[in-house]
Amino acid sequence: EPEVTQTPSHQVTQMGQEVILRCVPISNHLYFYWYRQILGQKVEFLVSFYNNEISEKSEIFDDQFSVERPDGSNFTLKIRSTKLEDSAMYFCAIFARVHSSYGYTFGSGTRLTVV
Amino acid sequence: KNEVEQSPQNLTAQEGEFITINCSYSVGISALHWLQQHPGGGIVSLFMLSSGKKKHGRLIATINIQEKHSSLHITASHPRDSAVYICATNSGGSNYKLTFGKGTLLTVNP
């Protein structure tokens, strides 16, 4: 069973609409993250969670974005009033103990296209 | 602010060749990660290094903390190694969040 399950894999939305991206990580992670990758660019940090609270937000993570943990197991990233420049691949990721050491595991990504 | 630079940006090799991808960073870090991104977009962690060298199959990763430099080597390259290889660093104290390089697009021809 995958350690990080991300849905949907693709999302097309009209400009101005709201989208919700979802991620279900394994329960024993240390940190949880949302990252995004605009086509052709570097992966960028958006926000991190530690102990059920936001631990850090990037300057990209403005009022248009919000993140929640609605039921204690999954995380959502909400993007309000989407803009064309929000089109990107959005990844969730965890930093967790893997076998005898710590490491990163990424979700498979959600490709968001704003039209 | 840490800057992560990779070279080369693009690399084309023939099957069987030895591949080296380089990464340099500007400030002290607690760990460096090598990641692989396939055309579909998914990212897989290959190595997490804080010192020395690690090996997994045909992949070898090294890091020189003093020189702020890391290399990823692929021995006996194969077309299935074709992917984007990304170097990323974390500074430990800052939530272990990653700062990414732009990636190196590797194409291995049969």
Short mmCIF file of C-alpha atoms in Angstrom, two decimals:
data_model
loop_
_atom_site.label_atom_id
_atom_site.label_comp_id
_atom_site.label_asym_id
_atom_site.label_seq_id
_atom_site.Cartn_x
_atom_site.Cartn_y
_atom_site.Cartn_z
CA GLU A 1 0.00 0.00 0.00
CA PRO A 2 1.41 3.40 -0.97
CA GLU A 3 2.59 5.57 1.87
CA VAL A 4 1.14 8.75 0.37
CA THR A 5 -2.05 8.69 -1.72
CA GLN A 6 -2.93 11.84 -3.63
CA THR A 7 -6.16 12.64 -5.50
CA PRO A 8 -7.19 13.57 -8.08
CA SER A 9 -4.36 12.86 -10.50
CA HIS A 10 -5.66 15.51 -12.91
CA GLN A 11 -7.95 18.47 -12.38
CA VAL A 12 -9.12 20.98 -14.94
CA THR A 13 -10.92 24.03 -13.64
CA GLN A 14 -12.24 27.33 -14.88
CA MET A 15 -10.43 30.46 -13.81
CA GLY A 16 -12.03 31.86 -10.68
CA GLN A 17 -13.28 28.52 -9.42
CA GLU A 18 -12.17 26.85 -6.21
CA VAL A 19 -10.32 23.54 -6.21
CA ILE A 20 -9.57 21.09 -3.44
CA LEU A 21 -6.65 18.70 -3.66
CA ARG A 22 -6.45 15.74 -1.31
CA CYS A 23 -3.69 13.66 0.21
CA VAL A 24 -3.71 10.72 2.60
CA PRO A 25 -0.33 10.04 4.19
CA ILE A 26 0.59 7.16 6.46
CA SER A 27 -0.16 8.03 10.04
CA ASN A 28 3.33 7.86 11.54
CA HIS A 29 4.87 10.70 9.56
CA LEU A 30 6.91 13.40 11.25
CA TYR A 31 6.22 16.28 8.84
CA PHE A 32 3.70 16.79 6.05
CA TYR A 33 4.20 19.16 3.12
CA TRP A 34 2.56 20.60 0.05
CA TYR A 35 4.85 21.54 -2.83
CA ARG A 36 4.09 22.75 -6.33
CA GLN A 37 5.95 22.61 -9.63
CA ILE A 38 5.02 25.00 -12.41
CA LEU A 39 5.82 23.45 -15.78
CA GLY A 40 9.50 23.77 -16.57
CA GLN A 41 10.38 25.25 -13.18
CA LYS A 42 11.79 24.10 -9.85
CA VAL A 43 9.64 22.40 -7.27
CA GLU A 44 8.65 25.03 -4.67
CA PHE A 45 7.70 24.67 -1.03
CA LEU A 46 4.19 25.84 -0.10
CA VAL A 47 3.43 24.78 3.48
CA SER A 48 4.42 22.29 6.16
CA PHE A 49 2.54 20.61 9.02
CA TYR A 50 3.91 19.35 12.31
CA ASN A 51 1.81 18.02 15.17
CA ASN A 52 -1.44 18.89 13.38
CA GLU A 53 -0.49 22.52 12.97
CA ILE A 54 0.99 24.58 10.18
CA SER A 55 4.68 24.89 11.05
CA GLU A 56 5.80 27.06 8.14
CA LYS A 57 4.32 28.79 5.10
CA SER A 58 6.17 30.13 2.10
CA GLU A 59 5.56 33.57 0.65
CA ILE A 60 3.68 31.82 -2.16
CA PHE A 61 1.13 30.50 0.36
CA ASP A 62 -1.02 33.61 0.53
CA ASP A 63 -4.70 34.08 1.38
CA GLN A 64 -5.69 32.29 -1.80
CA PHE A 65 -4.48 29.02 -0.29
CA SER A 66 -5.63 27.13 2.76
CA VAL A 67 -4.81 23.74 4.13
CA GLU A 68 -6.86 21.60 6.46
CA ARG A 69 -6.82 18.23 8.11
CA PRO A 70 -10.57 17.57 8.23
CA ASP A 71 -10.65 14.13 9.85
CA GLY A 72 -7.20 13.58 11.31
CA SER A 73 -6.02 11.29 8.54
CA ASN A 74 -6.17 13.20 5.29
CA PHE A 75 -5.01 16.66 4.28
CA THR A 76 -6.61 19.05 1.82
CA LEU A 77 -5.15 21.98 -0.08
CA LYS A 78 -7.78 24.47 -1.15
CA ILE A 79 -7.07 27.06 -3.81
CA ARG A 80 -9.69 29.78 -3.96
CA SER A 81 -10.47 31.82 -7.04
CA THR A 82 -7.95 30.04 -9.22
CA LYS A 83 -5.80 31.96 -11.66
CA LEU A 84 -4.11 30.82 -14.84
CA GLU A 85 -0.74 30.94 -13.08
CA ASP A 86 -1.95 28.39 -10.51
CA SER A 87 -1.63 25.74 -13.22
CA ALA A 88 1.03 23.39 -11.90
CA MET A 89 1.74 19.98 -10.51
CA TYR A 90 0.95 19.89 -6.80
CA PHE A 91 2.70 17.31 -4.65
CA CYS A 92 2.10 16.31 -1.09
CA ALA A 93 4.98 14.69 0.75
CA ILE A 94 5.95 13.33 4.13
CA PHE A 95 9.15 13.14 6.11
CA ALA A 96 8.94 9.89 8.03
CA ARG A 97 10.90 6.97 9.36
CA VAL A 98 11.47 4.48 6.54
CA HIS A 99 12.89 1.19 7.77
CA SER A 100 15.91 2.24 9.88
CA SER A 101 16.24 5.86 8.79
CA TYR A 102 14.22 8.96 7.99
CA GLY A 103 13.38 10.01 4.46
CA TYR A 104 10.98 11.68 2.09
CA THR A 105 8.02 10.09 0.31
CA PHE A 106 6.05 12.01 -2.30
CA GLY A 107 2.52 11.55 -3.50
CA SER A 108 2.06 10.93 -7.21
CA GLY A 109 0.95 14.52 -7.75
CA THR A 110 -2.13 16.37 -8.96
CA ARG A 111 -1.79 18.10 -12.30
CA LEU A 112 -3.96 21.22 -12.05
CA THR A 113 -4.88 23.05 -15.23
CA VAL A 114 -6.69 26.37 -14.96
CA VAL A 115 -8.40 27.44 -18.17
CA LYS B 1 18.78 31.69 1.51
CA ASN B 2 20.11 28.45 0.09
CA GLU B 3 20.60 28.22 -3.64
CA VAL B 4 20.86 24.79 -5.24
CA GLU B 5 22.52 24.56 -8.62
CA GLN B 6 22.75 21.49 -10.81
CA SER B 7 24.81 20.68 -13.85
CA PRO B 8 24.39 19.77 -16.56
CA GLN B 9 20.79 20.78 -17.29
CA ASN B 10 20.53 18.18 -20.02
CA LEU B 11 22.55 15.04 -20.54
CA THR B 12 22.37 12.50 -23.34
CA ALA B 13 24.26 9.23 -23.06
CA GLN B 14 24.57 5.92 -24.80
CA GLU B 15 23.50 2.79 -22.99
CA GLY B 16 26.31 1.48 -20.82
CA GLU B 17 27.98 4.84 -20.22
CA PHE B 18 28.97 6.12 -16.79
CA ILE B 19 26.88 9.17 -15.84
CA THR B 20 27.72 11.97 -13.42
CA ILE B 21 25.34 14.72 -12.34
CA ASN B 22 26.60 17.49 -10.10
CA CYS B 23 24.95 19.61 -7.45
CA SER B 24 26.27 22.56 -5.48
CA TYR B 25 24.61 24.56 -2.74
CA SER B 26 25.34 27.85 -1.10
CA VAL B 27 24.78 27.46 2.65
CA GLY B 28 25.27 24.78 5.28
CA ILE B 29 22.71 22.02 5.24
CA SER B 30 21.72 19.06 7.38
CA ALA B 31 21.07 16.73 4.46
CA LEU B 32 21.03 16.54 0.70
CA HIS B 33 18.55 14.49 -1.30
CA TRP B 34 18.72 13.03 -4.77
CA LEU B 35 15.31 12.51 -6.35
CA GLN B 36 14.11 11.01 -9.60
CA GLN B 37 11.17 12.41 -11.55
CA HIS B 38 9.71 10.39 -14.40
CA PRO B 39 7.83 11.85 -17.38
CA GLY B 40 4.49 11.25 -15.68
CA GLY B 41 5.61 13.64 -12.96
CA GLY B 42 5.92 11.41 -9.91
CA ILE B 43 8.94 12.00 -7.65
CA VAL B 44 10.86 9.18 -6.01
CA SER B 45 13.52 9.62 -3.37
CA LEU B 46 16.81 7.95 -4.29
CA PHE B 47 19.21 9.05 -1.56
CA MET B 48 19.39 11.18 1.55
CA LEU B 49 22.97 12.10 2.44
CA SER B 50 24.58 14.06 5.22
CA SER B 51 28.13 12.88 4.67
CA GLY B 52 30.27 10.48 2.66
CA LYS B 53 28.83 8.15 0.09
CA LYS B 54 25.83 5.89 -0.44
CA LYS B 55 25.27 3.19 -3.02
CA HIS B 56 22.11 1.51 -4.20
CA GLY B 57 22.41 -0.84 -7.12
CA ARG B 58 23.97 1.07 -10.02
CA LEU B 59 23.49 4.44 -8.33
CA ILE B 60 26.12 6.09 -6.17
CA ALA B 61 25.76 9.42 -4.39
CA THR B 62 28.59 11.34 -2.76
CA ILE B 63 28.72 14.55 -0.80
CA ASN B 64 31.55 16.87 0.20
CA ILE B 65 30.30 19.06 3.02
CA GLN B 66 33.34 21.35 3.03
CA GLU B 67 32.99 22.09 -0.69
CA LYS B 68 29.16 22.15 -0.57
CA HIS B 69 29.01 19.77 -3.47
CA SER B 70 27.37 16.44 -4.26
CA SER B 71 27.45 14.09 -7.22
CA LEU B 72 25.12 11.39 -8.42
CA HIS B 73 26.72 8.66 -10.50
CA ILE B 74 24.99 6.01 -12.57
CA THR B 75 27.09 3.06 -13.68
CA ALA B 76 26.23 1.01 -16.78
CA SER B 77 23.41 3.37 -17.71
CA HIS B 78 20.25 1.96 -19.26
CA PRO B 79 17.39 3.57 -21.21
CA ARG B 80 15.12 3.00 -18.21
CA ASP B 81 17.35 5.42 -16.27
CA SER B 82 16.01 8.22 -18.49
CA ALA B 83 14.35 10.72 -16.17
CA VAL B 84 14.88 14.08 -14.49
CA TYR B 85 17.26 13.86 -11.54
CA ILE B 86 16.76 16.51 -8.91
CA CYS B 87 19.04 17.59 -6.11
CA ALA B 88 17.38 19.08 -3.04
CA THR B 89 18.63 20.21 0.34
CA ASN B 90 17.17 20.71 3.77
CA SER B 91 18.46 22.66 6.69
CA GLY B 92 17.09 20.51 9.49
CA GLY B 93 15.94 23.29 11.74
CA SER B 94 13.48 24.62 9.17
CA ASN B 95 10.97 21.78 9.21
CA TYR B 96 13.15 19.68 6.94
CA LYS B 97 11.50 21.42 4.01
CA LEU B 98 13.36 20.95 0.76
CA THR B 99 14.98 23.54 -1.46
CA PHE B 100 15.14 22.11 -4.96
CA GLY B 101 17.51 22.42 -7.86
CA LYS B 102 16.15 22.76 -11.40
CA GLY B 103 16.90 19.15 -12.24
CA THR B 104 18.97 17.38 -14.87
CA LEU B 105 17.16 15.74 -17.77
CA LEU B 106 18.95 12.48 -18.54
CA THR B 107 18.26 10.63 -21.75
CA VAL B 108 19.94 7.27 -22.25
CA ASN B 109 19.77 5.98 -25.79
CA PRO B 110 19.92 2.27 -26.62
#
